[in-house]
């Protein structure tokens, strides 16, 4: 597999990036670490003639306890003990992304906007041409849910659920200026595997902001995957919250790897606040989360198994939080 030619642009400021995005109107992709985009380009998936590299933009670099630059490398987060202790769900998620080599190049922004996955999409051009292309690249039908005209490719990033549960906010910049929103509102729950965020054309992620109020709050991230040393999540469950004994004082829960977008379950978790989380209530709660997700048959593990594992992982995550309060 080879890379087709493209024109590479190397802007040095966010303003220059935004200007370029206007000039290139739709004919470009942002390039961060390239660990997701470039393998997809090698498979001829939705190629663009221009790539706008974000590497030279100083404002996107680095991280602190309060802010992760979009170009912060995952390996740098993983080795920052103060950061991973302050946000345990993030610490557990970041070390589960891919392999050390990928984490050395992969970035926060690229992870939040990683391409959705499907075994009819993540294939070579020849493979896809043999079967017939699909809606997500070059074609007009879905092989997974043929009677529907939408894409069910799965969101397979690890960081988003882990950051959602600490109430992270995302700062974006684009032709209409800058704005900031809760991270869980970046993702379009009414969209699909193709259109899955609320980013306007040309908008880029500048940074993720971490609220001080979440610092030190107990949290966890549990990931289901086929090969633990390497694979994308078949399911990712993040939870963060405060318990007093069995009583829930605050709770956030988010699930990735099951739908085309990661989701937070605020209505369900709010119903637990100021109640005792008994084993019976936990069983009932996890079954409700399981009923809310809709995995389809487009990854390695069967959707029914992935769905049933949702309640298992939710139970494990909340039990872990409850036990940490008791100890
Ligand atoms: C073998 C292998 C295993 C992997 N396993 C996992 C895994 O277990 N979990 C996981 O989460 N990921 C996994 N990945 C995917 C990927 O490596 C990571 O998600 C990584 O964090 C992507 O970051 P990047 O900087 O390389 O993104 P890139 O590949 O540069 O970009 C990814 C997408 O995000 C867009 N983008 C990047 N930055 C911005 C920005 N600031 N603003 C707007 N758009 C932007 C790009 O245009 C592109 O569409 C794996 C990849 C490989 C090759
Ligand atoms: S879910 Fe359907 S449209 Fe989406 S990538 Fe898979 S086959 Fe293509």
Short mmCIF file of C-alpha atoms and ligand atoms in Angstrom, two decimals:
data_model
loop_
_atom_site.label_atom_id
_atom_site.label_comp_id
_atom_site.label_asym_id
_atom_site.label_seq_id
_atom_site.Cartn_x
_atom_site.Cartn_y
_atom_site.Cartn_z
CA UNK A 1 0.00 0.00 0.00
CA UNK A 2 1.29 3.44 -0.82
CA UNK A 3 0.39 7.06 -0.13
CA UNK A 4 -0.92 9.02 -3.09
CA UNK A 5 0.56 12.50 -3.54
CA UNK A 6 -0.98 15.39 -1.58
CA UNK A 7 0.03 18.96 -0.87
CA UNK A 8 1.26 19.48 2.70
CA UNK A 9 0.71 22.82 4.45
CA UNK A 10 2.51 23.76 7.68
CA UNK A 11 0.83 26.77 9.30
CA UNK A 12 2.41 28.18 12.47
CA UNK A 13 -0.61 29.69 14.27
CA UNK A 14 -4.27 28.91 14.84
CA UNK A 15 -5.20 32.00 12.79
CA UNK A 16 -3.15 30.68 9.86
CA UNK A 17 -4.80 27.27 10.18
CA UNK A 18 -8.24 28.86 10.07
CA UNK A 19 -7.29 31.01 7.05
CA UNK A 20 -6.05 27.92 5.22
CA UNK A 21 -9.19 25.98 6.09
CA UNK A 22 -11.22 28.75 4.45
CA UNK A 23 -9.02 28.81 1.34
CA UNK A 24 -9.00 25.03 0.92
CA UNK A 25 -12.74 24.74 1.66
CA UNK A 26 -13.46 21.06 2.19
CA UNK A 27 -10.52 19.79 0.11
CA UNK A 28 -8.28 19.02 3.07
CA UNK A 29 -7.81 17.06 6.27
CA UNK A 30 -6.01 18.11 9.42
CA UNK A 31 -2.92 16.02 10.13
CA UNK A 32 -1.88 15.56 13.77
CA UNK A 33 0.17 12.45 14.64
CA UNK A 34 -1.11 10.75 11.48
CA UNK A 35 -1.49 7.34 13.20
CA UNK A 36 -5.12 7.07 12.13
CA UNK A 37 -5.31 9.30 9.07
CA UNK A 38 -2.29 8.03 7.17
CA UNK A 39 -3.15 4.29 7.40
CA UNK A 40 -6.62 5.26 6.13
CA UNK A 41 -5.05 7.25 3.27
CA UNK A 42 -2.96 4.20 2.38
CA UNK A 43 -6.22 2.29 2.02
CA UNK A 44 -7.56 5.09 -0.23
CA UNK A 45 -10.29 6.01 2.25
CA UNK A 46 -11.71 9.46 1.51
CA UNK A 47 -8.47 11.03 0.24
CA UNK A 48 -8.17 14.82 0.12
CA UNK A 49 -5.70 16.71 -2.07
CA UNK A 50 -4.38 18.84 0.84
CA UNK A 51 -3.19 18.05 4.36
CA UNK A 52 -2.87 20.80 6.96
CA UNK A 53 -0.23 19.69 9.48
CA UNK A 54 -0.81 21.01 13.02
CA UNK A 55 2.65 20.15 14.31
CA UNK A 56 4.14 23.67 14.11
CA UNK A 57 1.28 25.44 15.90
CA UNK A 58 2.71 26.29 19.33
CA UNK A 59 -0.69 26.98 20.91
CA UNK A 60 -1.77 23.37 20.33
CA UNK A 61 1.23 21.83 22.09
CA UNK A 62 1.79 20.65 25.65
CA UNK A 63 -0.39 20.02 28.67
CA UNK A 64 -0.94 21.08 32.28
CA UNK A 65 -3.33 19.81 34.97
CA UNK A 66 -5.93 22.25 33.61
CA UNK A 67 -5.42 22.06 29.85
CA UNK A 68 -4.48 19.44 27.26
CA UNK A 69 -3.31 20.99 23.98
CA UNK A 70 -4.82 19.28 20.93
CA UNK A 71 -1.30 18.25 19.84
CA UNK A 72 -0.28 16.92 23.27
CA UNK A 73 1.15 13.45 22.69
CA UNK A 74 -0.54 10.53 24.43
CA UNK A 75 2.83 9.22 25.66
CA UNK A 76 3.45 12.52 27.47
CA UNK A 77 0.10 12.29 29.26
CA UNK A 78 0.70 8.67 30.19
CA UNK A 79 4.02 9.43 31.89
CA UNK A 80 2.79 12.47 33.83
CA UNK A 81 2.03 10.95 37.24
CA UNK A 82 0.43 14.15 38.58
CA UNK A 83 -2.02 14.26 35.66
CA UNK A 84 -2.95 10.58 35.78
CA UNK A 85 -3.42 10.75 39.57
CA UNK A 86 -5.59 13.87 39.25
CA UNK A 87 -7.83 12.26 36.61
CA UNK A 88 -7.70 8.47 37.13
CA UNK A 89 -10.16 7.69 34.29
CA UNK A 90 -7.88 9.55 31.86
CA UNK A 91 -4.79 7.82 33.28
CA UNK A 92 -6.34 4.38 32.81
CA UNK A 93 -7.65 5.19 29.30
CA UNK A 94 -4.50 6.73 27.85
CA UNK A 95 -2.30 3.76 28.64
CA UNK A 96 -4.84 1.48 26.93
CA UNK A 97 -4.63 3.29 23.56
CA UNK A 98 -2.93 1.16 20.89
CA UNK A 99 0.79 0.52 21.55
CA UNK A 100 3.66 2.60 23.01
CA UNK A 101 4.86 3.38 19.48
CA UNK A 102 1.45 4.71 18.42
CA UNK A 103 1.12 6.69 21.66
CA UNK A 104 4.49 8.35 20.99
CA UNK A 105 2.94 10.02 17.90
CA UNK A 106 -0.81 9.97 18.60
CA UNK A 107 -2.36 13.16 19.99
CA UNK A 108 -5.32 14.23 22.10
CA UNK A 109 -7.11 15.99 19.19
CA UNK A 110 -6.56 13.05 16.85
CA UNK A 111 -7.88 10.64 19.46
CA UNK A 112 -11.07 12.64 20.04
CA UNK A 113 -11.68 12.81 16.28
CA UNK A 114 -10.41 9.37 15.34
CA UNK A 115 -12.27 7.96 12.31
CA UNK A 116 -15.15 5.61 13.11
CA UNK A 117 -14.49 1.96 12.32
CA UNK A 118 -16.26 -0.87 10.51
CA UNK A 119 -14.87 -4.04 8.96
CA UNK A 120 -16.43 -3.11 5.62
CA UNK A 121 -14.59 0.25 5.74
CA UNK A 122 -11.14 -0.51 7.23
CA UNK A 123 -10.09 -2.51 4.20
CA UNK A 124 -7.89 -1.99 1.14
CA UNK A 125 -9.30 -0.37 -1.97
CA UNK A 126 -9.14 -3.74 -3.78
CA UNK A 127 -11.10 -5.49 -1.00
CA UNK A 128 -13.78 -2.80 -0.97
CA UNK A 129 -14.01 -2.68 -4.77
CA UNK A 130 -14.53 -6.47 -4.88
CA UNK A 131 -17.51 -6.33 -2.53
CA UNK A 132 -18.91 -2.99 -3.66
CA UNK A 133 -18.16 0.29 -1.91
CA UNK A 134 -20.24 1.58 0.99
CA UNK A 135 -21.77 4.90 2.06
CA UNK A 136 -18.76 5.87 4.15
CA UNK A 137 -16.33 5.74 1.22
CA UNK A 138 -17.03 5.77 -2.50
CA UNK A 139 -20.41 3.96 -2.39
CA UNK A 140 -24.12 4.41 -1.76
CA UNK A 141 -25.22 1.56 0.52
CA UNK A 142 -24.51 0.12 3.92
CA UNK A 143 -23.45 -3.53 4.11
CA UNK A 144 -24.21 -3.77 7.82
CA UNK A 145 -27.77 -2.44 7.92
CA UNK A 146 -28.73 -2.54 4.22
CA UNK A 147 -32.28 -1.24 4.56
CA UNK A 148 -31.07 1.99 6.20
CA UNK A 149 -29.41 4.93 4.50
CA UNK A 150 -27.04 5.74 7.28
CA UNK A 151 -23.67 4.58 8.51
CA UNK A 152 -23.25 2.60 11.74
CA UNK A 153 -19.45 2.68 11.93
CA UNK A 154 -18.30 2.53 15.56
CA UNK A 155 -16.57 5.31 17.50
CA UNK A 156 -13.38 3.64 18.75
CA UNK A 157 -11.44 6.31 20.65
CA UNK A 158 -10.48 5.64 24.27
CA UNK A 159 -9.98 9.18 25.58
CA UNK A 160 -13.42 10.68 24.91
CA UNK A 161 -15.43 8.67 27.50
CA UNK A 162 -12.65 9.07 30.08
CA UNK A 163 -12.60 12.85 29.60
CA UNK A 164 -16.39 13.21 29.46
CA UNK A 165 -16.78 11.80 32.96
CA UNK A 166 -14.49 14.49 34.42
CA UNK A 167 -16.64 17.18 32.78
CA UNK A 168 -13.93 18.19 30.32
CA UNK A 169 -14.66 21.00 27.89
CA UNK A 170 -13.35 21.29 24.37
CA UNK A 171 -12.16 24.54 22.79
CA UNK A 172 -12.50 24.77 19.02
CA UNK A 173 -11.56 27.44 16.47
CA UNK A 174 -12.88 28.02 12.97
CA UNK A 175 -13.90 30.60 10.40
CA UNK A 176 -16.61 31.93 12.78
CA UNK A 177 -14.21 32.37 15.72
CA UNK A 178 -13.61 30.38 18.88
CA UNK A 179 -16.06 28.55 21.10
CA UNK A 180 -16.00 26.18 24.02
CA UNK A 181 -18.45 23.40 24.83
CA UNK A 182 -18.73 20.40 27.15
CA UNK A 183 -16.87 17.56 25.46
CA UNK A 184 -19.96 15.33 25.43
CA UNK A 185 -21.69 17.98 23.31
CA UNK A 186 -18.97 17.78 20.65
CA UNK A 187 -20.50 14.51 19.48
CA UNK A 188 -23.74 14.49 17.49
CA UNK A 189 -26.05 11.84 18.96
CA UNK A 190 -28.44 12.47 16.06
CA UNK A 191 -25.67 11.86 13.53
CA UNK A 192 -24.13 8.64 12.27
CA UNK A 193 -20.76 7.03 11.57
CA UNK A 194 -20.03 9.65 8.92
CA UNK A 195 -21.37 12.88 10.44
CA UNK A 196 -20.67 12.36 14.12
CA UNK A 197 -19.63 15.72 15.61
CA UNK A 198 -21.00 19.24 15.89
CA UNK A 199 -17.85 20.74 14.37
CA UNK A 200 -18.55 23.24 11.59
CA UNK A 201 -16.59 22.88 8.32
CA UNK A 202 -12.97 23.88 8.91
CA UNK A 203 -13.20 23.92 12.72
CA UNK A 204 -10.29 22.41 14.58
CA UNK A 205 -9.84 21.30 18.17
CA UNK A 206 -7.49 23.67 20.01
CA UNK A 207 -7.51 22.21 23.52
CA UNK A 208 -9.35 20.22 26.16
CA UNK A 209 -9.96 22.03 29.46
CA UNK A 210 -10.07 20.04 32.69
CA UNK A 211 -12.10 21.56 35.54
CA UNK A 212 -10.46 21.93 38.92
CA UNK A 213 -13.61 20.58 40.58
CA UNK A 214 -12.97 17.14 39.03
CA UNK A 215 -9.33 16.98 40.12
CA UNK A 216 -8.67 14.03 42.42
CA UNK A 217 -12.21 12.63 42.01
CA UNK A 218 -12.12 8.80 41.90
CA UNK A 219 -12.54 7.42 38.40
CA UNK A 220 -11.90 4.42 36.21
CA UNK A 221 -11.87 3.26 32.57
CA UNK A 222 -12.50 -0.34 31.53
CA UNK A 223 -11.83 -1.48 27.99
CA UNK A 224 -12.92 -4.60 26.12
CA UNK A 225 -10.72 -5.56 23.20
CA UNK A 226 -9.55 -8.70 21.47
CA UNK A 227 -5.75 -8.32 21.88
CA UNK A 228 -4.98 -6.37 25.08
CA UNK A 229 -1.59 -5.25 23.79
CA UNK A 230 -2.85 -3.49 20.70
CA UNK A 231 -6.50 -3.33 19.66
CA UNK A 232 -9.11 -0.61 19.34
CA UNK A 233 -11.92 -0.79 21.94
CA UNK A 234 -14.85 -3.08 21.27
CA UNK A 235 -16.29 -1.31 24.29
CA UNK A 236 -15.00 1.36 26.68
CA UNK A 237 -16.74 2.26 29.95
CA UNK A 238 -15.62 5.29 31.98
CA UNK A 239 -16.97 6.33 35.36
CA UNK A 240 -16.11 9.03 37.85
CA UNK A 241 -17.85 9.94 41.06
CA UNK A 242 -17.90 10.36 44.79
CA UNK A 243 -19.41 7.81 47.17
CA UNK A 244 -19.91 7.97 50.94
CA UNK A 245 -20.01 4.33 51.85
CA UNK A 246 -22.66 3.05 49.44
CA UNK A 247 -24.36 6.43 49.04
CA UNK A 248 -23.77 8.13 45.69
CA UNK A 249 -22.82 11.80 46.09
CA UNK A 250 -22.02 12.42 42.42
CA UNK A 251 -21.63 10.18 39.39
CA UNK A 252 -20.79 10.38 35.69
CA UNK A 253 -20.77 7.45 33.28
CA UNK A 254 -19.81 7.38 29.60
CA UNK A 255 -19.61 4.58 27.06
CA UNK A 256 -17.57 4.39 23.85
CA UNK A 257 -16.95 1.60 21.35
CA UNK A 258 -20.62 0.68 21.10
CA UNK A 259 -22.27 3.37 18.94
CA UNK A 260 -21.03 5.82 16.28
CA UNK A 261 -20.30 8.33 19.06
CA UNK A 262 -19.29 8.18 22.72
CA UNK A 263 -22.17 8.97 25.08
CA UNK A 264 -22.67 10.16 28.61
CA UNK A 265 -25.67 8.84 30.56
CA UNK A 266 -26.60 11.80 32.76
CA UNK A 267 -30.32 11.05 33.14
CA UNK A 268 -29.52 7.54 34.39
CA UNK A 269 -26.66 8.57 36.72
CA UNK A 270 -28.63 11.52 38.14
CA UNK A 271 -31.30 9.05 39.25
CA UNK A 272 -28.71 7.39 41.51
CA UNK A 273 -27.49 10.53 43.27
CA UNK A 274 -28.31 10.56 47.01
CA UNK A 275 -29.37 6.92 46.92
CA UNK A 276 -27.66 3.82 48.31
CA UNK A 277 -26.07 1.86 45.45
CA UNK A 278 -27.02 -1.63 46.57
CA UNK A 279 -26.09 -4.65 44.44
CA UNK A 280 -29.73 -4.93 43.30
CA UNK A 281 -29.85 -1.28 42.24
CA UNK A 282 -26.52 -1.62 40.45
CA UNK A 283 -27.83 -4.65 38.55
CA UNK A 284 -30.93 -2.75 37.47
CA UNK A 285 -28.93 0.36 36.55
CA UNK A 286 -26.39 -1.53 34.41
CA UNK A 287 -29.22 -3.31 32.56
CA UNK A 288 -30.70 0.10 31.69
CA UNK A 289 -27.37 1.28 30.22
CA UNK A 290 -27.12 -1.97 28.26
CA UNK A 291 -30.58 -1.40 26.77
CA UNK A 292 -29.58 2.12 25.66
CA UNK A 293 -26.62 1.17 23.43
CA UNK A 294 -26.93 -0.20 19.89
CA UNK A 295 -23.82 -2.04 18.70
CA UNK A 296 -24.09 -3.56 15.23
CA UNK A 297 -22.17 -6.36 13.55
CA UNK A 298 -19.25 -4.34 12.18
CA UNK A 299 -16.36 -5.13 14.53
CA UNK A 300 -14.66 -8.37 15.54
CA UNK A 301 -16.89 -9.31 18.49
CA UNK A 302 -20.57 -10.07 17.97
CA UNK A 303 -22.92 -7.18 18.83
CA UNK A 304 -25.00 -9.23 21.25
CA UNK A 305 -21.86 -10.09 23.23
CA UNK A 306 -20.67 -6.46 23.18
CA UNK A 307 -24.06 -5.27 24.39
CA UNK A 308 -24.17 -7.81 27.22
CA UNK A 309 -20.66 -6.81 28.22
CA UNK A 310 -21.92 -3.24 28.72
CA UNK A 311 -23.76 -4.21 31.89
CA UNK A 312 -20.83 -6.34 33.07
CA UNK A 313 -18.36 -3.45 32.59
CA UNK A 314 -20.73 -0.86 34.10
CA UNK A 315 -21.13 -3.07 37.18
CA UNK A 316 -17.37 -3.54 37.47
CA UNK A 317 -16.67 0.19 37.06
CA UNK A 318 -19.23 1.31 39.65
CA UNK A 319 -18.24 -1.44 42.07
CA UNK A 320 -14.66 -0.23 41.80
CA UNK A 321 -15.75 3.35 42.65
CA UNK A 322 -17.92 2.16 45.53
CA UNK A 323 -15.10 0.03 46.93
CA UNK A 324 -12.59 2.87 46.68
CA UNK A 325 -14.89 4.93 48.93
CA UNK A 326 -15.11 2.11 51.46
CA UNK A 327 -11.32 1.61 51.70
C1 LIG B 1 -2.30 -0.23 15.34
C2 LIG B 1 -3.19 0.86 15.83
C3 LIG B 1 -3.93 0.63 16.97
C4 LIG B 1 -4.76 1.65 17.45
N1 LIG B 1 -5.46 1.42 18.60
C5 LIG B 1 -6.20 2.44 19.15
C6 LIG B 1 -6.84 2.24 20.40
O1 LIG B 1 -6.75 1.19 21.03
N2 LIG B 1 -7.58 3.27 20.90
C7 LIG B 1 -7.69 4.46 20.24
O2 LIG B 1 -8.34 5.38 20.77
N3 LIG B 1 -7.09 4.66 19.06
C8 LIG B 1 -6.32 3.69 18.50
N4 LIG B 1 -5.68 3.90 17.31
C9 LIG B 1 -5.97 5.12 16.54
C10 LIG B 1 -5.02 6.28 16.71
O3 LIG B 1 -3.70 5.87 16.70
C11 LIG B 1 -5.25 7.09 17.99
O4 LIG B 1 -6.63 7.34 18.15
C12 LIG B 1 -4.49 8.41 17.99
O5 LIG B 1 -4.69 9.08 19.21
C13 LIG B 1 -4.91 9.34 16.87
O6 LIG B 1 -4.18 10.55 17.01
P1 LIG B 1 -3.33 11.16 15.81
O7 LIG B 1 -2.74 12.41 16.34
O8 LIG B 1 -2.38 10.19 15.23
O9 LIG B 1 -4.50 11.48 14.78
P2 LIG B 1 -4.45 11.68 13.19
O10 LIG B 1 -4.33 10.35 12.54
O11 LIG B 1 -3.46 12.72 12.82
O12 LIG B 1 -5.91 12.29 12.99
C14 LIG B 1 -7.09 11.53 13.23
C15 LIG B 1 -8.29 12.36 12.76
O13 LIG B 1 -8.47 13.50 13.57
C16 LIG B 1 -8.41 14.71 12.80
N5 LIG B 1 -7.70 15.67 13.65
C17 LIG B 1 -6.53 15.47 14.31
N6 LIG B 1 -6.27 16.51 15.11
C18 LIG B 1 -7.27 17.41 14.93
C19 LIG B 1 -7.56 18.69 15.49
N7 LIG B 1 -6.78 19.27 16.41
N8 LIG B 1 -8.70 19.33 15.09
C20 LIG B 1 -9.51 18.76 14.16
N9 LIG B 1 -9.29 17.55 13.60
C21 LIG B 1 -8.18 16.88 14.00
C22 LIG B 1 -7.65 14.33 11.54
O14 LIG B 1 -8.00 15.15 10.44
C23 LIG B 1 -8.12 12.89 11.34
O15 LIG B 1 -9.39 12.89 10.72
C24 LIG B 1 -4.84 2.91 16.78
C25 LIG B 1 -4.07 3.10 15.62
C26 LIG B 1 -3.26 2.10 15.16
C27 LIG B 1 -2.43 2.36 13.93
S1 LIG B 2 -21.65 0.81 8.81
FE1 LIG B 2 -22.29 0.57 6.66
S2 LIG B 2 -21.92 2.57 5.66
FE2 LIG B 2 -20.83 2.56 7.63
S3 LIG B 2 -18.75 1.90 7.13
FE3 LIG B 2 -19.89 0.04 7.66
S4 LIG B 2 -20.73 -0.74 5.75
FE4 LIG B 2 -20.05 1.34 5.39
#
